[in-house]
mmCIF file of C-alpha atoms and ligand atoms in Angstrom:
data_model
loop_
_atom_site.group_PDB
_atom_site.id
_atom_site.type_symbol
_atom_site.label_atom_id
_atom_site.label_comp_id
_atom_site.label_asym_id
_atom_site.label_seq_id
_atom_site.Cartn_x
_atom_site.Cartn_y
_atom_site.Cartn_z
ATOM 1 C CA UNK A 19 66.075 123.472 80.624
ATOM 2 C CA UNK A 20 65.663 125.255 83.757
ATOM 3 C CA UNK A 21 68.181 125.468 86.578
ATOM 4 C CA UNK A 22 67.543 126.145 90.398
ATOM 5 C CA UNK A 23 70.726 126.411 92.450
ATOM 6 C CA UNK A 24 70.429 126.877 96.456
ATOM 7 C CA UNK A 25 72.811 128.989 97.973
ATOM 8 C CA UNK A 26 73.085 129.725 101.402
ATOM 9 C CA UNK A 27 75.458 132.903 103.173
ATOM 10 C CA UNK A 28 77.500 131.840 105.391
ATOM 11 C CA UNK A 29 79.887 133.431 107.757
ATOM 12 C CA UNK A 30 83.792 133.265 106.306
ATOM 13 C CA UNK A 31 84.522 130.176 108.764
ATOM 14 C CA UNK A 32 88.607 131.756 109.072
ATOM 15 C CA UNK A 33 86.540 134.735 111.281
ATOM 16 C CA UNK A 34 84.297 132.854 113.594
ATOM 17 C CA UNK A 35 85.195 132.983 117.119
ATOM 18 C CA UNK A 36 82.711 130.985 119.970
ATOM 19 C CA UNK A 37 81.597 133.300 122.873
ATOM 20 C CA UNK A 38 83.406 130.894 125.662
ATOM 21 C CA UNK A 39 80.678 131.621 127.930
ATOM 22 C CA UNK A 40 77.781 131.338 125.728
ATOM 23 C CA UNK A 41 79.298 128.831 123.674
ATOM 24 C CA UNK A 42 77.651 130.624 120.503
ATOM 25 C CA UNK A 43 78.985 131.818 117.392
ATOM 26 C CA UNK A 44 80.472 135.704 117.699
ATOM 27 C CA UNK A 45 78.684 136.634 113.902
ATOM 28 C CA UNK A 46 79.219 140.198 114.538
ATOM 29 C CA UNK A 47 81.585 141.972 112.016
ATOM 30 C CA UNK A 48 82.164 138.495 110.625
ATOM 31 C CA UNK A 49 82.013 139.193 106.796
ATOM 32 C CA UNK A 50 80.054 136.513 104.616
ATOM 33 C CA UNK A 51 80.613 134.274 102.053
ATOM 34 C CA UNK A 52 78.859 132.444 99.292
ATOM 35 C CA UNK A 53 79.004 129.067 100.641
ATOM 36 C CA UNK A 54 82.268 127.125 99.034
ATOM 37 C CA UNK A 55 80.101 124.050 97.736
ATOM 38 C CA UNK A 56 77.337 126.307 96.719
ATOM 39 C CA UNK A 57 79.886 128.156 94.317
ATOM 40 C CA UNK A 58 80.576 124.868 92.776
ATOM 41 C CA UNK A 59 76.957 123.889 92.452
ATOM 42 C CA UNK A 60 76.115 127.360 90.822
ATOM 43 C CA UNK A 61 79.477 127.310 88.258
ATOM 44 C CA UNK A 62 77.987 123.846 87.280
ATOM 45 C CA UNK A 63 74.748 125.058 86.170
ATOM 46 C CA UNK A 64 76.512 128.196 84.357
ATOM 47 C CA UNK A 65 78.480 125.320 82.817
ATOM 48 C CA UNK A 66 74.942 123.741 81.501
ATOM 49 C CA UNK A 67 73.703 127.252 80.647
ATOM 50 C CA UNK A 68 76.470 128.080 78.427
ATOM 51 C CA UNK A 69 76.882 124.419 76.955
ATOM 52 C CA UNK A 70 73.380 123.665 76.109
ATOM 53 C CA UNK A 71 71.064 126.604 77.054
ATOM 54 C CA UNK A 72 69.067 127.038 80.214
ATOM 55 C CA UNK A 73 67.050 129.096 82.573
ATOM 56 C CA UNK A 74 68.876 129.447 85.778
ATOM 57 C CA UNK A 75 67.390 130.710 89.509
ATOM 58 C CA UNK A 76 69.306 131.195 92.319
ATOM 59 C CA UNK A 77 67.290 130.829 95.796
ATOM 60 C CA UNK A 78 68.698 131.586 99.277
ATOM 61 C CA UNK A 79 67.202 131.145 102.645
ATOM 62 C CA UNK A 80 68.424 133.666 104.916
ATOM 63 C CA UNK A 81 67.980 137.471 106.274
ATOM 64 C CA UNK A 82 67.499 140.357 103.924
ATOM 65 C CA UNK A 83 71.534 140.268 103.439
ATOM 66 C CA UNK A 84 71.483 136.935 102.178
ATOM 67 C CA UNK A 85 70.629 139.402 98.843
ATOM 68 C CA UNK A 86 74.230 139.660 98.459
ATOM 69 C CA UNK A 87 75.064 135.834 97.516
ATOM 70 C CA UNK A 88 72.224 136.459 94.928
ATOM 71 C CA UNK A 89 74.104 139.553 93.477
ATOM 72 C CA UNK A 90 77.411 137.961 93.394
ATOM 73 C CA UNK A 91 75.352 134.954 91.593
ATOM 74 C CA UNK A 92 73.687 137.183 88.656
ATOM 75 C CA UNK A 93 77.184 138.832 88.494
ATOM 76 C CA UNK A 94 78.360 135.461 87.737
ATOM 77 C CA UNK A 95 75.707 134.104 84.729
ATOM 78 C CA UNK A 96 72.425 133.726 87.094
ATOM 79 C CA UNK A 97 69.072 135.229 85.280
ATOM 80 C CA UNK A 98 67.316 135.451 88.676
ATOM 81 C CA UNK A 99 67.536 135.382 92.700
ATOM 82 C CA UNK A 100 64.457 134.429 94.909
ATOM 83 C CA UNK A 101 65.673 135.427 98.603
ATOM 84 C CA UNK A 102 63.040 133.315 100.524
ATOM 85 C CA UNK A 103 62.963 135.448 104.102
ATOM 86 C CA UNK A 104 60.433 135.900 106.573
ATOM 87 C CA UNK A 105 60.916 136.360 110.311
ATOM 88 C CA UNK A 106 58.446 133.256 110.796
ATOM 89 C CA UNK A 107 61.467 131.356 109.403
ATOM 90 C CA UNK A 108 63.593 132.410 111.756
ATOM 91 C CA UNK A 109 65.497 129.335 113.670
ATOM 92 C CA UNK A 110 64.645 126.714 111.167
ATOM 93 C CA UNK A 111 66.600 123.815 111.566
ATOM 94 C CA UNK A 112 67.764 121.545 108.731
ATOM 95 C CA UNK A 113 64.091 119.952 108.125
ATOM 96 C CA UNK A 114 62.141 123.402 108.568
ATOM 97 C CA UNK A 115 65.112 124.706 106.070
ATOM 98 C CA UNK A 116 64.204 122.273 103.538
ATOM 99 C CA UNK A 117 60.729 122.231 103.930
ATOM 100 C CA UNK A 118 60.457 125.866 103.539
ATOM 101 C CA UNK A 119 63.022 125.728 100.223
ATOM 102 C CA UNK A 120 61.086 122.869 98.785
ATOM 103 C CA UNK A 121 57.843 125.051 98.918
ATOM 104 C CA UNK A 122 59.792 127.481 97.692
ATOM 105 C CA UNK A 123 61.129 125.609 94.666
ATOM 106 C CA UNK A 124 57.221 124.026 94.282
ATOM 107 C CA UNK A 125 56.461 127.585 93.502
ATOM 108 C CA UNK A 126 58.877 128.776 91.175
ATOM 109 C CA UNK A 127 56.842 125.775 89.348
ATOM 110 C CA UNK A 128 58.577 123.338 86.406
ATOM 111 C CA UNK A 129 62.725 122.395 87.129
ATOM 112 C CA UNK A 130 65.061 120.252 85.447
ATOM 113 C CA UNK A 131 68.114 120.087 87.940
ATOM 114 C CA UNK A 132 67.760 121.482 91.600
ATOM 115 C CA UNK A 133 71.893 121.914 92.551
ATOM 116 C CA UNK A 134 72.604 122.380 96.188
ATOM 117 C CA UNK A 135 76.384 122.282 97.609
ATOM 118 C CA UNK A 136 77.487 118.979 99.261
ATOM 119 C CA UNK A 137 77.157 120.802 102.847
ATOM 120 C CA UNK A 138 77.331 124.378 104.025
ATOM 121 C CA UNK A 139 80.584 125.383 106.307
ATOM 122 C CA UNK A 140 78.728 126.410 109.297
ATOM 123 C CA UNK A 141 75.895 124.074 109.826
ATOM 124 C CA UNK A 142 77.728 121.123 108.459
ATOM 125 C CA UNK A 143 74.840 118.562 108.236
ATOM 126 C CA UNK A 144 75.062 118.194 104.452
ATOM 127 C CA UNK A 145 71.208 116.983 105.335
ATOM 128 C CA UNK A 146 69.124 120.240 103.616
ATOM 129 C CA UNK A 147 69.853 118.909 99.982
ATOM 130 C CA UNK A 148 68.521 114.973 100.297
ATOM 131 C CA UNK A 149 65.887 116.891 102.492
ATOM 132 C CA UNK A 150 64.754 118.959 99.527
ATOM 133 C CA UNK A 151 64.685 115.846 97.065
ATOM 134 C CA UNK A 152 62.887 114.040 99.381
ATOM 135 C CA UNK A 153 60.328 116.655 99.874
ATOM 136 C CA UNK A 154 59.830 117.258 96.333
ATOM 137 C CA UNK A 155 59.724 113.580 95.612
ATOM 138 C CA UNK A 156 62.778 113.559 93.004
ATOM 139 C CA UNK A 157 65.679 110.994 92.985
ATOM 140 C CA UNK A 158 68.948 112.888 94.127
ATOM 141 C CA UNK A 159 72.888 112.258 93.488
ATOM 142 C CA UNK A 160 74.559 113.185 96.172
ATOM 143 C CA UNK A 161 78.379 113.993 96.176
ATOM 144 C CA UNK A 162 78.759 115.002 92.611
ATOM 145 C CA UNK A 163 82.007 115.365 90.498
ATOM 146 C CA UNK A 164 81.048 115.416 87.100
ATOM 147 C CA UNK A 165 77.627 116.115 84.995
ATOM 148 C CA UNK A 166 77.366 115.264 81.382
ATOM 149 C CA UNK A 167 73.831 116.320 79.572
ATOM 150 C CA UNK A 168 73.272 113.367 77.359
ATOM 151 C CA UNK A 169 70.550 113.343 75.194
ATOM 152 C CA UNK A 170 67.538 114.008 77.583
ATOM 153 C CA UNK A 171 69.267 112.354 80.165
ATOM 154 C CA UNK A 172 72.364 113.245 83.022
ATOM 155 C CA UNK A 173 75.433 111.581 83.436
ATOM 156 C CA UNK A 174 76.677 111.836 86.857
ATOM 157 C CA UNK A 175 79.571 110.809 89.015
ATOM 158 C CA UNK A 176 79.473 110.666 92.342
ATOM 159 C CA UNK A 177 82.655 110.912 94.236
ATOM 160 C CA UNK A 178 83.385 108.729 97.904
ATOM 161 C CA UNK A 179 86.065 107.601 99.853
ATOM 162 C CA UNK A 180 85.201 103.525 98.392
ATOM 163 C CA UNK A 181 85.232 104.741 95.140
ATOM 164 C CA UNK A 182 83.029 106.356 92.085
ATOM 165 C CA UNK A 183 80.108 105.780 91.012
ATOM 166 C CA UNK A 184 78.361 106.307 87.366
ATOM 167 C CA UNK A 185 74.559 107.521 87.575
ATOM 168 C CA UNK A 186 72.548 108.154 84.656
ATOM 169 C CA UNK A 187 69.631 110.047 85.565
ATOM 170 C CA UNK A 188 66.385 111.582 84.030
ATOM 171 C CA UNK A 189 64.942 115.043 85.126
ATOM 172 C CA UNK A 190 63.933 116.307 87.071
ATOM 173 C CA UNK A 191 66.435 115.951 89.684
ATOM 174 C CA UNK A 192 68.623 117.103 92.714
ATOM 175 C CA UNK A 193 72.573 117.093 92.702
ATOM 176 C CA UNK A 194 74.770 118.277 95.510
ATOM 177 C CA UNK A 195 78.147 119.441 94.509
ATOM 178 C CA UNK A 196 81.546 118.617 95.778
ATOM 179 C CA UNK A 197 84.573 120.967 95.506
ATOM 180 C CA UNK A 198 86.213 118.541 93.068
ATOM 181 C CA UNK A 199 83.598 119.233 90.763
ATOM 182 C CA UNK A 200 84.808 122.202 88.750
ATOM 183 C CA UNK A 201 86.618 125.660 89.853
ATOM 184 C CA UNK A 202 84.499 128.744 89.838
ATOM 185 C CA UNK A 203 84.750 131.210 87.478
ATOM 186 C CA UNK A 204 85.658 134.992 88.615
ATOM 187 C CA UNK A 205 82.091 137.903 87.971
ATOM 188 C CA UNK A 206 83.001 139.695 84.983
ATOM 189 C CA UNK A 207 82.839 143.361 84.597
ATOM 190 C CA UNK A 208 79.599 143.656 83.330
ATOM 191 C CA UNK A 209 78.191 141.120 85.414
ATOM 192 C CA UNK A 210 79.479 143.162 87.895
ATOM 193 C CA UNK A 211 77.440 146.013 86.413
ATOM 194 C CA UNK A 212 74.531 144.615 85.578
ATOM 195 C CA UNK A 213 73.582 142.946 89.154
ATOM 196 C CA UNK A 214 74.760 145.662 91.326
ATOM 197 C CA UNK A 215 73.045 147.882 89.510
ATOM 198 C CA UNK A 216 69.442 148.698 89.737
ATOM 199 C CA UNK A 217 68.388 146.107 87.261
ATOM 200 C CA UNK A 218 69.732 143.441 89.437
ATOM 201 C CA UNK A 219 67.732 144.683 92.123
ATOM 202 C CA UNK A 220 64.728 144.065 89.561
ATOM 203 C CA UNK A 221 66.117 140.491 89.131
ATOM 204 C CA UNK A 222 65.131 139.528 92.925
ATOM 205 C CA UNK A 223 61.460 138.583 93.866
ATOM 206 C CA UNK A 224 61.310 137.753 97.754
ATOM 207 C CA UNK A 225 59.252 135.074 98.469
ATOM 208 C CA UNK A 226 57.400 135.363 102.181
ATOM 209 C CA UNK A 227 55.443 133.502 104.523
ATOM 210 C CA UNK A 228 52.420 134.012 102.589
ATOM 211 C CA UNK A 229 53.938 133.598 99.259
ATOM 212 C CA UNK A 230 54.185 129.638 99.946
ATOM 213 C CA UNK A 231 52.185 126.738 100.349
ATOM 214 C CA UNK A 232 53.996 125.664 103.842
ATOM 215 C CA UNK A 233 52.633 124.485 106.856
ATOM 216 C CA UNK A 234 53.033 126.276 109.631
ATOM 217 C CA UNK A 235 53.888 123.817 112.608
ATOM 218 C CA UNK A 236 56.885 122.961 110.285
ATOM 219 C CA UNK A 237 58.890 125.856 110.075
ATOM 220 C CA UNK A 238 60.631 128.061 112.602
ATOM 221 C CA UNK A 239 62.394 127.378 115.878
ATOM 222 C CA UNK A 240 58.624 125.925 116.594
ATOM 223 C CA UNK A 241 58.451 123.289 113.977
ATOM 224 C CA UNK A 242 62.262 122.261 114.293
ATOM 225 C CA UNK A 243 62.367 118.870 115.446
ATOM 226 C CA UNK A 244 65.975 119.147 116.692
ATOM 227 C CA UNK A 245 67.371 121.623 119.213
ATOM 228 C CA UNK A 246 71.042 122.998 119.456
ATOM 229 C CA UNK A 247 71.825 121.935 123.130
ATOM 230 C CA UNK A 248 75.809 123.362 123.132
ATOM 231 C CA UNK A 249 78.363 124.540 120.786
ATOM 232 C CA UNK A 250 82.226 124.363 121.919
ATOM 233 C CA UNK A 251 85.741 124.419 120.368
ATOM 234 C CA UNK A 252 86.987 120.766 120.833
ATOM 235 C CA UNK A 253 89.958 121.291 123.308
ATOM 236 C CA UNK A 254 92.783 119.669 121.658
ATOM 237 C CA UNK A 255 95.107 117.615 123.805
ATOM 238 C CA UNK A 256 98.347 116.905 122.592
ATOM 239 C CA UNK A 257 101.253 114.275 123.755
ATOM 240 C CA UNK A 258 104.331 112.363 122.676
ATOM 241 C CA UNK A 259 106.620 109.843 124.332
ATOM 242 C CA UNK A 260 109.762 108.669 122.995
ATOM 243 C CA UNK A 261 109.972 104.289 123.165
ATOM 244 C CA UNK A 262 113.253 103.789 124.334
ATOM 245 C CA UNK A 263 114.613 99.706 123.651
ATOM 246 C CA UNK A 264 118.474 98.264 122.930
ATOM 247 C CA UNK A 265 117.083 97.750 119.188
ATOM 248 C CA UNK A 266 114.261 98.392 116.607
ATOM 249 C CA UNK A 267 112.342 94.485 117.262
ATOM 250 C CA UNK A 268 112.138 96.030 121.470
ATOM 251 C CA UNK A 269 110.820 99.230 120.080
ATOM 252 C CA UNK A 270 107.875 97.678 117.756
ATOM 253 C CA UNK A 271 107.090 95.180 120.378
ATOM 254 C CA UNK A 272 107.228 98.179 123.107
ATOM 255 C CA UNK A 273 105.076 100.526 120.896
ATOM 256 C CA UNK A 274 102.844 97.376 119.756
ATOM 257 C CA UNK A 275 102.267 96.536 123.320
ATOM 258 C CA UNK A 276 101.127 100.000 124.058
ATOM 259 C CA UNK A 277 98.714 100.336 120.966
ATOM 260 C CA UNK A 278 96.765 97.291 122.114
ATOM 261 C CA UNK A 279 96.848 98.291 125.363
ATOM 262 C CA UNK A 280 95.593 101.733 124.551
ATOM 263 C CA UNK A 281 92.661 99.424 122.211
ATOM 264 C CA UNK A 282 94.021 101.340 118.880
ATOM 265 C CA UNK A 283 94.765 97.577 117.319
HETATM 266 C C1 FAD B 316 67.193 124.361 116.578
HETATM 267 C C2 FAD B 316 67.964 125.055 115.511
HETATM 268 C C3 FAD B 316 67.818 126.414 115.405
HETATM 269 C C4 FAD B 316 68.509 127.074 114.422
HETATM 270 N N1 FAD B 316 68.353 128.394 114.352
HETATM 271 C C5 FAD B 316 69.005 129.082 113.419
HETATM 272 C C6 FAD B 316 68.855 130.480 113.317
HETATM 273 O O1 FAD B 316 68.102 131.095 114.070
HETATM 274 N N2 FAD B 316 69.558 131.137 112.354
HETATM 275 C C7 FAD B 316 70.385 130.463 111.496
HETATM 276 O O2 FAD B 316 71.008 131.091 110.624
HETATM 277 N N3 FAD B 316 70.550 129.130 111.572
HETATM 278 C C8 FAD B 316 69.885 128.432 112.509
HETATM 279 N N4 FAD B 316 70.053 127.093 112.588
HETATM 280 C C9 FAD B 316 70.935 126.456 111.628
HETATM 281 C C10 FAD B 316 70.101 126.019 110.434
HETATM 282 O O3 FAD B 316 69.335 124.917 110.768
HETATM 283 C C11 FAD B 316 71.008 125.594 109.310
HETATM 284 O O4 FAD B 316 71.803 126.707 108.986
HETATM 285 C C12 FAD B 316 70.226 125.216 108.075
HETATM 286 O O5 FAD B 316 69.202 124.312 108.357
HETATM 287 C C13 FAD B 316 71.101 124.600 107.021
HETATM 288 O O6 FAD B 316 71.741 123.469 107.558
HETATM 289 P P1 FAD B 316 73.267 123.277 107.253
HETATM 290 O O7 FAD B 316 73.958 124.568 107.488
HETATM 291 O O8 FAD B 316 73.749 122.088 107.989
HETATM 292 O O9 FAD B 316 73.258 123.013 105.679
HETATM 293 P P2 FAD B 316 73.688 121.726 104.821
HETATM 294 O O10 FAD B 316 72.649 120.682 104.939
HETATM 295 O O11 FAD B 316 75.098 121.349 105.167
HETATM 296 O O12 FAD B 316 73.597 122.439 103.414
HETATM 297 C C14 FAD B 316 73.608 121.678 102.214
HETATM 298 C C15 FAD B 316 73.208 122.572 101.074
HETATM 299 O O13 FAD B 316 71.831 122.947 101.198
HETATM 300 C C16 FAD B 316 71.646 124.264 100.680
HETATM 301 N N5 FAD B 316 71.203 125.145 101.753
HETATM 302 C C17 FAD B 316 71.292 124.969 103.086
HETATM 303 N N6 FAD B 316 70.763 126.020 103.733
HETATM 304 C C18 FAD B 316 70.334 126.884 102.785
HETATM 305 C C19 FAD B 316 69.720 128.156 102.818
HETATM 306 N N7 FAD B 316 69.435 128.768 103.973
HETATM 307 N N8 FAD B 316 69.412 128.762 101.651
HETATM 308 C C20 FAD B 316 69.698 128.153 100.460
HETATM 309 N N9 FAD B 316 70.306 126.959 100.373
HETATM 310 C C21 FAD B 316 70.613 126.335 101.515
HETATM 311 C C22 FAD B 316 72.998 124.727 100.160
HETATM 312 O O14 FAD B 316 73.087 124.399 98.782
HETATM 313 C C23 FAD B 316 73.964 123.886 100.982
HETATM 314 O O15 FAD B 316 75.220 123.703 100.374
HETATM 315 C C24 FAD B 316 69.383 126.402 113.542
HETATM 316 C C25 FAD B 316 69.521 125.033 113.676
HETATM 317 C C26 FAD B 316 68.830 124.356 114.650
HETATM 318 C C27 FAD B 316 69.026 122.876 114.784
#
């Protein structure tokens, strides 16, 4: 079996501060993170790995740093990191994202389970991973709590607010990972070794521009179909009144009145 997790670095979202005048992220000095989700999606696949045997590849879309989430990932159980960077990738939005993954993914060839996390903690769409299923063709199972390997087959729950649902699916396909879906398991020491060392610098092929089968007018800030018009800090706008009445009916009917009259029932 062979295992391709996405992870993507993300800033640690108890740093970032908005510019008030710019209304953009401050990044600088921010220090990154593996993104949560991501860490649940890659734990899973180790999971797989050590339960039944696999070949697992971690890819991340991002600037040369983005290396580190790779590290941290072959400290953890990964066998390989593909950092796909190139500065023609540079302001990809969530469809030039996927589209550049998916060729990405097309390259690395054969795949039994592509794992993304649910959604990333800074762009928030939770769009990239249906994206990438839908550019590879493959059925997806979004929201995922649980993965059995059955036979030749998966056994997946998916986890909503109206309830949970039992999948059984064939490979290959794409799962996104939800928090509830395991709890991440520390690097060990000689993880920790063995991919900050120079042979897990040897475990990390870059893929480029040229290394992929990608159209051009569908990458980049060029080939993004959607455009980031403002970012802001919701102001939040607190207040409280006390209902007075000579007993508890006068004070439901007072604070009933007001609820429809505010349109909140
Ligand atoms: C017009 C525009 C310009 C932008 N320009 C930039 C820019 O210049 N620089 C920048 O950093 N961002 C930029 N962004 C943000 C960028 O589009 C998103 O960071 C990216 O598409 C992922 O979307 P998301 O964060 O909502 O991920 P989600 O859809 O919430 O992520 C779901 C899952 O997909 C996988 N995934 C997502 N992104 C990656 C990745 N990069 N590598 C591996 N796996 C991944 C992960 O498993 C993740 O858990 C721009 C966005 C827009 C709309």
């Amino acid at each position: 079996m062979r295992i391709i997790v996405c992870l993507k670095q993300v800033p640690d979202t108890n740093e970032v501060r908005i510019n008030q005048e710019t209304g953009t992220l401050i990044r600088d000095g921010v220090p990154s993170i593996m993104n949560p989700d991501d860490k649940n999606a890659l734990e899973e696949a180790l999971k797989i790995k050590d339960e039944h045997g696999a070949e697992l590849i971690v890819i991340s879309m991002g600037p040369p740093q983005a290396k580190d989430v790779l590290k941290e990932a072959l400290a953890m159980g990964a066998d390989e990191g593909i950092l796909i960077s190139d500065r023609a990738f540079g302001g990809s939005d969530t469809w030039a994202t996927a589209t550049i993954i998916a060729a990405a993914i097309e390259k690395i060839g054969s795949y039994d389970i592509v794992f993304c996390g649910r959604q990333a903690i800074d762009g928030d769409t939770a769009q990239v991973g249906p994206e990438i299923a839908e550019f590879l063709n493959i059925p997806q199972v979004t929201y995922v709590k649980e993965v059995k390997v059955k036979d030749n087959k998966l056994v997946v729950t998916r986890f909503t607010e109206y309830g949970e649902y039992v999948f059984e699916v064939a490979a290959p396909v794409l799962l996104t990972a939800i928090k509830e879906l395991n709890t991440p398991r520390y690097p060990s020491i000689k993880g920790i070794f063995k991919a900050y060392g120079d042979k897990g610098e040897e475990k990390i092929k870059i893929f480029s521009f040229n290394d992929l089968v990608v159209d051009p007018t569908q990458i980049g800030l060029k080939g993004s179909p959607t455009n980031v018009y403002k970012s802001f800090v919701p102001v939040k706008d607190k207040h409280s009144e006390i209902i007075e009445g000579q007993n508890s009916k006068e004070k439901a009917d007072t604070l009933v009145r007001k609820l429809s009259e505010l349109n909140l029932i």
